[in-house]
CSV table of N, CA and C in Angstrom, one decimal:
chain,number,residue,atom,x,y,z
A,1,MET,N,-2.4,-11.4,-20.7
A,1,MET,CA,-3.0,-12.0,-19.7
A,1,MET,C,-3.5,-11.4,-18.5
A,2,GLU,N,-4.5,-11.0,-18.0
A,2,GLU,CA,-4.9,-10.4,-17.0
A,2,GLU,C,-4.7,-10.9,-15.7
A,3,GLU,N,-4.5,-9.7,-15.1
A,3,GLU,CA,-4.0,-9.8,-13.2
A,3,GLU,C,-4.8,-10.4,-12.7
A,4,ASP,N,-4.5,-11.1,-11.7
A,4,ASP,CA,-5.1,-11.7,-10.5
A,4,ASP,C,-5.2,-10.7,-9.3
A,5,PRO,N,-6.6,-10.7,-9.0
A,5,PRO,CA,-7.0,-9.2,-8.1
A,5,PRO,C,-6.7,-9.7,-6.9
A,6,ASN,N,-6.2,-10.4,-6.7
A,6,ASN,CA,-5.6,-11.3,-5.3
A,6,ASN,C,-4.5,-11.7,-5.0
A,7,ASP,N,-3.2,-11.2,-6.4
A,7,ASP,CA,-2.1,-11.6,-6.5
A,7,ASP,C,-1.5,-10.1,-6.1
A,8,ALA,N,-1.0,-10.3,-4.7
A,8,ALA,CA,-0.1,-8.6,-4.7
A,8,ALA,C,1.1,-8.9,-5.0
A,9,TRP,N,1.6,-9.7,-4.9
A,9,TRP,CA,3.4,-10.2,-5.4
A,9,TRP,C,3.7,-9.6,-6.6
A,10,HIS,N,2.9,-10.1,-7.6
A,10,HIS,CA,2.8,-9.7,-9.2
A,10,HIS,C,2.0,-8.7,-9.8
A,11,ALA,N,1.6,-7.5,-8.9
A,11,ALA,CA,0.9,-6.2,-8.8
A,11,ALA,C,1.9,-5.5,-10.0
A,12,LYS,N,1.5,-5.0,-10.8
A,12,LYS,CA,2.2,-3.8,-11.4
A,12,LYS,C,1.3,-2.4,-11.3
A,13,PRO,N,2.3,-1.2,-11.4
A,13,PRO,CA,1.3,-0.3,-11.6
A,13,PRO,C,0.2,0.1,-12.3
A,14,GLY,N,-0.6,0.5,-11.8
A,14,GLY,CA,-2.1,0.9,-12.9
A,14,GLY,C,-3.0,2.0,-11.9
A,15,PRO,N,-4.3,1.8,-12.5
A,15,PRO,CA,-5.2,3.0,-12.2
A,15,PRO,C,-5.2,2.5,-10.6
A,16,ALA,N,-5.6,3.4,-9.8
A,16,ALA,CA,-5.4,3.6,-8.1
A,16,ALA,C,-6.7,4.2,-8.0
A,17,ASP,N,-7.4,3.8,-6.7
A,17,ASP,CA,-8.7,4.6,-6.1
A,17,ASP,C,-7.6,5.9,-5.5
A,18,PRO,N,-8.0,7.3,-6.2
A,18,PRO,CA,-7.6,8.1,-5.9
A,18,PRO,C,-8.0,8.6,-3.8
A,19,VAL,N,-9.2,7.8,-3.7
A,19,VAL,CA,-9.6,7.9,-2.0
A,19,VAL,C,-8.5,7.3,-1.6
A,20,LEU,N,-8.3,5.9,-1.6
A,20,LEU,CA,-7.5,5.1,-1.2
A,20,LEU,C,-6.0,5.7,-0.9
A,21,VAL,N,-5.3,6.3,-2.3
A,21,VAL,CA,-4.2,6.9,-2.4
A,21,VAL,C,-4.1,7.9,-1.1
A,22,ARG,N,-5.2,9.0,-1.1
A,22,ARG,CA,-4.8,9.7,-0.5
A,22,ARG,C,-4.7,9.0,1.3
A,23,ALA,N,-5.3,8.1,1.5
A,23,ALA,CA,-5.5,7.3,2.9
A,23,ALA,C,-4.1,7.2,3.2
A,24,VAL,N,-3.6,6.2,2.0
A,24,VAL,CA,-2.3,6.1,2.1
A,24,VAL,C,-1.2,6.8,2.1
A,25,LEU,N,-1.1,8.0,1.1
A,25,LEU,CA,-0.4,9.1,1.9
A,25,LEU,C,-0.6,9.7,3.1
A,26,THR,N,-1.7,10.1,3.3
A,26,THR,CA,-1.4,10.5,5.0
A,26,THR,C,-1.2,9.4,6.2
A,27,ALA,N,-1.6,8.5,6.0
A,27,ALA,CA,-0.7,7.3,7.0
A,27,ALA,C,0.4,7.3,6.9
A,28,ALA,N,1.0,7.8,5.6
A,28,ALA,CA,2.5,7.5,5.6
A,28,ALA,C,3.2,8.5,6.1
A,29,ARG,N,2.4,9.8,6.0
A,29,ARG,CA,2.9,10.7,6.7
A,29,ARG,C,2.7,11.4,8.0
A,30,SER,N,1.7,10.0,8.4
A,30,SER,CA,1.8,10.3,10.3
A,30,SER,C,2.8,10.3,11.2
A,31,LYS,N,2.5,10.3,12.9
A,31,LYS,CA,3.6,10.3,13.8
A,31,LYS,C,3.7,8.6,13.7
A,32,ALA,N,2.4,7.8,13.2
A,32,ALA,CA,3.2,6.4,13.4
A,32,ALA,C,2.7,5.6,12.4
A,33,PRO,N,3.4,5.8,11.3
A,33,PRO,CA,2.9,5.5,10.1
A,33,PRO,C,2.7,3.8,9.9
A,34,ALA,N,3.7,2.9,10.7
A,34,ALA,CA,3.3,1.8,10.1
A,34,ALA,C,1.9,1.2,10.7
A,35,GLU,N,1.5,1.8,11.7
A,35,GLU,CA,0.1,1.6,12.5
A,35,GLU,C,-0.7,1.7,11.7
A,36,ALA,N,-0.8,3.1,11.5
A,36,ALA,CA,-1.6,4.0,10.5
A,36,ALA,C,-1.7,3.2,9.1
A,37,LEU,N,-0.5,2.8,8.7
A,37,LEU,CA,-0.8,2.1,6.9
A,37,LEU,C,-1.8,0.7,7.3
A,38,GLU,N,-1.4,0.1,8.5
A,38,GLU,CA,-1.8,-1.0,8.5
A,38,GLU,C,-3.1,-1.2,8.7
A,39,GLU,N,-3.6,0.0,9.5
A,39,GLU,CA,-5.2,0.0,9.7
A,39,GLU,C,-5.9,0.6,8.4
A,40,VAL,N,-5.4,1.4,7.5
A,40,VAL,CA,-5.7,1.7,6.0
A,40,VAL,C,-6.0,0.4,5.0
A,41,ALA,N,-4.9,-0.5,5.5
A,41,ALA,CA,-5.0,-1.8,4.5
A,41,ALA,C,-6.1,-2.9,5.1
A,42,THR,N,-5.9,-2.9,6.2
A,42,THR,CA,-7.0,-3.7,7.0
A,42,THR,C,-8.6,-3.0,6.8
A,43,ASP,N,-8.5,-1.5,6.7
A,43,ASP,CA,-9.8,-0.9,6.5
A,43,ASP,C,-10.4,-0.9,5.2
A,44,ALA,N,-9.5,-1.5,4.2
A,44,ALA,CA,-9.5,-1.4,2.6
A,44,ALA,C,-9.9,-2.9,2.8
A,45,TYR,N,-9.0,-3.7,3.1
A,45,TYR,CA,-9.5,-4.9,2.9
A,45,TYR,C,-10.9,-5.2,3.1
A,46,GLU,N,-11.4,-4.5,4.2
A,46,GLU,CA,-12.6,-5.0,4.8
A,46,GLU,C,-14.0,-4.3,4.1
A,47,ALA,N,-13.2,-3.4,3.4
A,47,ALA,CA,-14.3,-2.5,2.5
A,47,ALA,C,-14.6,-3.3,1.0
A,48,GLY,N,-13.5,-5.0,0.8
A,48,GLY,CA,-13.7,-5.4,-0.6
A,48,GLY,C,-12.5,-4.6,-1.5
A,49,VAL,N,-11.6,-4.5,-0.9
A,49,VAL,CA,-10.2,-3.8,-1.7
A,49,VAL,C,-9.6,-5.0,-1.9
A,50,THR,N,-9.4,-5.1,-3.1
A,50,THR,CA,-8.3,-6.4,-3.6
A,50,THR,C,-6.9,-5.9,-3.0
A,51,PRO,N,-5.8,-7.2,-2.9
A,51,PRO,CA,-4.3,-6.8,-2.4
A,51,PRO,C,-4.0,-6.4,-3.9
A,52,LEU,N,-4.4,-6.6,-5.0
A,52,LEU,CA,-4.2,-5.6,-6.4
A,52,LEU,C,-4.5,-4.5,-6.0
A,53,GLY,N,-5.5,-3.9,-5.7
A,53,GLY,CA,-5.9,-2.5,-5.6
A,53,GLY,C,-5.1,-1.7,-4.6
A,54,MET,N,-5.0,-2.4,-3.5
A,54,MET,CA,-3.9,-2.2,-2.4
A,54,MET,C,-2.8,-1.7,-3.0
A,55,MET,N,-2.1,-2.7,-3.6
A,55,MET,CA,-0.5,-2.2,-3.9
A,55,MET,C,-0.5,-1.3,-5.2
A,56,ARG,N,-1.7,-1.2,-6.1
A,56,ARG,CA,-1.8,0.0,-6.8
A,56,ARG,C,-2.0,1.6,-6.7
A,57,ALA,N,-2.3,1.3,-5.3
A,57,ALA,CA,-2.4,2.4,-4.0
A,57,ALA,C,-1.3,2.8,-3.8
A,58,CYS,N,-0.4,2.1,-3.6
A,58,CYS,CA,0.7,2.3,-3.3
A,58,CYS,C,1.5,2.5,-4.1
A,59,TYR,N,1.9,1.9,-4.9
A,59,TYR,CA,2.3,2.5,-6.6
A,59,TYR,C,2.3,4.2,-6.4
A,60,ALA,N,0.9,4.5,-6.6
A,60,ALA,CA,0.7,6.0,-6.9
A,60,ALA,C,1.0,6.5,-5.9
A,61,ALA,N,0.8,6.6,-4.3
A,61,ALA,CA,1.7,7.0,-3.4
A,61,ALA,C,2.7,7.4,-3.4
A,62,GLN,N,3.3,6.4,-4.1
A,62,GLN,CA,5.1,6.5,-3.8
A,62,GLN,C,5.5,7.2,-4.9
A,63,ASP,N,4.8,7.4,-6.2
A,63,ASP,CA,5.0,8.5,-7.3
A,63,ASP,C,4.7,9.8,-6.7
A,64,THR,N,3.0,10.0,-6.1
A,64,THR,CA,3.3,11.4,-5.6
A,64,THR,C,4.6,11.8,-4.4
A,65,ILE,N,4.7,11.1,-3.7
A,65,ILE,CA,5.7,11.1,-2.8
A,65,ILE,C,7.1,11.5,-3.5
A,66,VAL,N,7.6,11.1,-4.1
A,66,VAL,CA,8.9,11.1,-5.5
A,66,VAL,C,8.8,12.5,-5.9
A,67,ALA,N,7.5,13.0,-6.4
A,67,ALA,CA,7.1,13.9,-7.4
A,67,ALA,C,6.8,15.2,-6.2
A,68,GLY,N,7.1,15.0,-5.0
A,68,GLY,CA,6.9,16.2,-4.2
A,68,GLY,C,8.2,16.3,-3.9
A,69,ALA,N,9.1,15.8,-3.5
A,69,ALA,CA,10.4,15.3,-2.7
A,69,ALA,C,11.5,16.2,-3.5
A,70,PRO,N,12.3,16.8,-3.0
A,70,PRO,CA,13.5,17.9,-3.6
A,70,PRO,C,14.5,16.8,-4.0
A,71,GLU,N,14.7,16.9,-5.3
A,71,GLU,CA,15.6,15.7,-5.7
A,71,GLU,C,17.0,15.3,-4.9
A,72,GLY,N,17.2,14.1,-4.9
A,72,GLY,CA,18.6,13.5,-4.1
A,72,GLY,C,18.0,13.3,-2.5
A,73,SER,N,16.3,14.0,-2.3
A,73,SER,CA,16.3,13.5,-0.8
A,73,SER,C,15.3,12.3,-0.6
A,74,ASP,N,15.4,12.1,0.8
A,74,ASP,CA,14.7,10.6,0.9
A,74,ASP,C,13.7,11.1,1.9
A,75,ASP,N,12.5,10.4,1.9
A,75,ASP,CA,11.6,10.8,2.6
A,75,ASP,C,10.8,9.7,3.1
A,76,PRO,N,10.8,9.8,4.4
A,76,PRO,CA,10.3,8.5,5.5
A,76,PRO,C,8.9,7.9,4.7
A,77,ALA,N,8.2,9.1,4.7
A,77,ALA,CA,6.6,8.2,4.1
A,77,ALA,C,7.0,7.3,2.8
A,78,TYR,N,8.1,7.3,2.1
A,78,TYR,CA,8.4,6.6,0.8
A,78,TYR,C,8.5,5.2,1.4
A,79,ASP,N,9.3,5.2,2.3
A,79,ASP,CA,9.8,3.9,3.2
A,79,ASP,C,8.9,3.4,4.1
A,80,ALA,N,8.1,4.5,4.2
A,80,ALA,CA,6.9,3.7,5.2
A,80,ALA,C,6.0,2.9,4.2
A,81,VAL,N,5.7,3.2,3.2
A,81,VAL,CA,4.6,2.7,1.9
A,81,VAL,C,5.7,1.1,1.4
A,82,LEU,N,6.6,1.6,1.2
A,82,LEU,CA,7.3,0.6,0.7
A,82,LEU,C,7.5,-0.7,2.0
A,83,ASP,N,7.4,-0.5,3.3
A,83,ASP,CA,7.5,-1.4,4.1
A,83,ASP,C,5.5,-1.7,4.4
A,84,LEU,N,4.7,-1.4,4.1
A,84,LEU,CA,3.5,-1.9,3.6
A,84,LEU,C,3.5,-2.4,2.6
A,85,MET,N,4.4,-2.6,1.4
A,85,MET,CA,4.2,-3.2,0.5
A,85,MET,C,4.7,-4.4,0.8
A,86,ASP,N,5.9,-4.6,1.3
A,86,ASP,CA,6.3,-5.7,1.8
A,86,ASP,C,5.5,-6.7,2.3
A,87,ARG,N,4.9,-6.1,3.2
A,87,ARG,CA,3.3,-6.6,3.9
A,87,ARG,C,2.6,-7.5,3.2
A,88,LEU,N,2.1,-6.5,2.4
A,88,LEU,CA,0.8,-6.9,1.3
A,88,LEU,C,1.5,-8.5,0.7
A,89,THR,N,2.6,-8.1,0.2
A,89,THR,CA,3.3,-9.0,-0.6
A,89,THR,C,4.1,-10.6,0.1
A,90,GLY,N,4.3,-10.2,1.6
A,90,GLY,CA,4.7,-11.4,2.0
A,90,GLY,C,6.2,-11.4,2.3
A,91,PHE,N,6.6,-10.2,1.6
A,91,PHE,CA,7.9,-10.2,1.9
A,91,PHE,C,8.4,-9.5,3.4
A,92,CYS,N,8.1,-10.2,4.3
A,92,CYS,CA,8.4,-10.0,5.5
A,92,CYS,C,8.3,-11.1,6.5
A,93,PRO,N,8.8,-10.6,8.2
A,93,PRO,CA,8.6,-11.9,9.1
A,93,PRO,C,7.4,-12.8,9.0
A,94,PRO,N,7.5,-13.9,9.2
A,94,PRO,CA,6.6,-14.7,9.2
A,94,PRO,C,5.3,-14.3,10.1
A,95,GLY,N,4.0,-14.0,9.9
A,95,GLY,CA,2.9,-14.1,10.9
A,95,GLY,C,2.6,-12.2,10.4
A,96,ALA,N,3.6,-11.4,9.8
A,96,ALA,CA,3.4,-9.8,9.7
A,96,ALA,C,2.1,-9.8,8.3
A,97,LYS,N,2.2,-10.6,7.6
A,97,LYS,CA,1.3,-10.4,5.9
A,97,LYS,C,0.3,-10.1,6.4
A,98,LEU,N,-0.3,-8.7,5.6
A,98,LEU,CA,-1.3,-8.1,5.6
A,98,LEU,C,-2.3,-9.1,4.7
A,99,GLU,N,-3.2,-9.8,5.2
A,99,GLU,CA,-4.2,-10.7,3.8
A,99,GLU,C,-5.5,-10.2,4.4
A,100,PRO,N,-6.3,-10.2,3.1
A,100,PRO,CA,-7.5,-9.9,2.6
A,100,PRO,C,-8.6,-10.6,3.8
A,101,LEU,N,-9.7,-10.4,3.9
A,101,LEU,CA,-10.7,-11.6,4.3
A,101,LEU,C,-11.1,-12.3,3.7
A,102,PRO,N,-11.6,-13.8,4.0
A,102,PRO,CA,-12.0,-14.5,3.2
A,102,PRO,C,-13.0,-14.2,2.8
A,103,PRO,N,-13.6,-14.6,1.7
A,103,PRO,CA,-15.0,-14.1,1.1
A,103,PRO,C,-15.9,-14.6,2.1
A,104,LYS,N,-17.0,-14.2,2.4
A,104,LYS,CA,-18.0,-14.5,3.2
A,104,LYS,C,-19.1,-15.7,2.1
């Protein structure tokens, strides 16, 4: 069964845009990761990236963060990406979900 590009909730890891993955990583490691990640997601949606594409970039960013962290350590960037994923899927307070722009 093919994945719905607009269904972030059921997204599974898969091929991700490397430019978007780098943007997510940079934002997650910034001084204000929540705001920076929201901007990355909003800009990506404005550029036509689907919720599935955003989620895949987040999964890839998390994999990169985990791969570079010492064993047993917590990286705040990982949690920042996880918080973004919650907002992409709607697993967040009302009004905080990040939605793609409606088609023109």
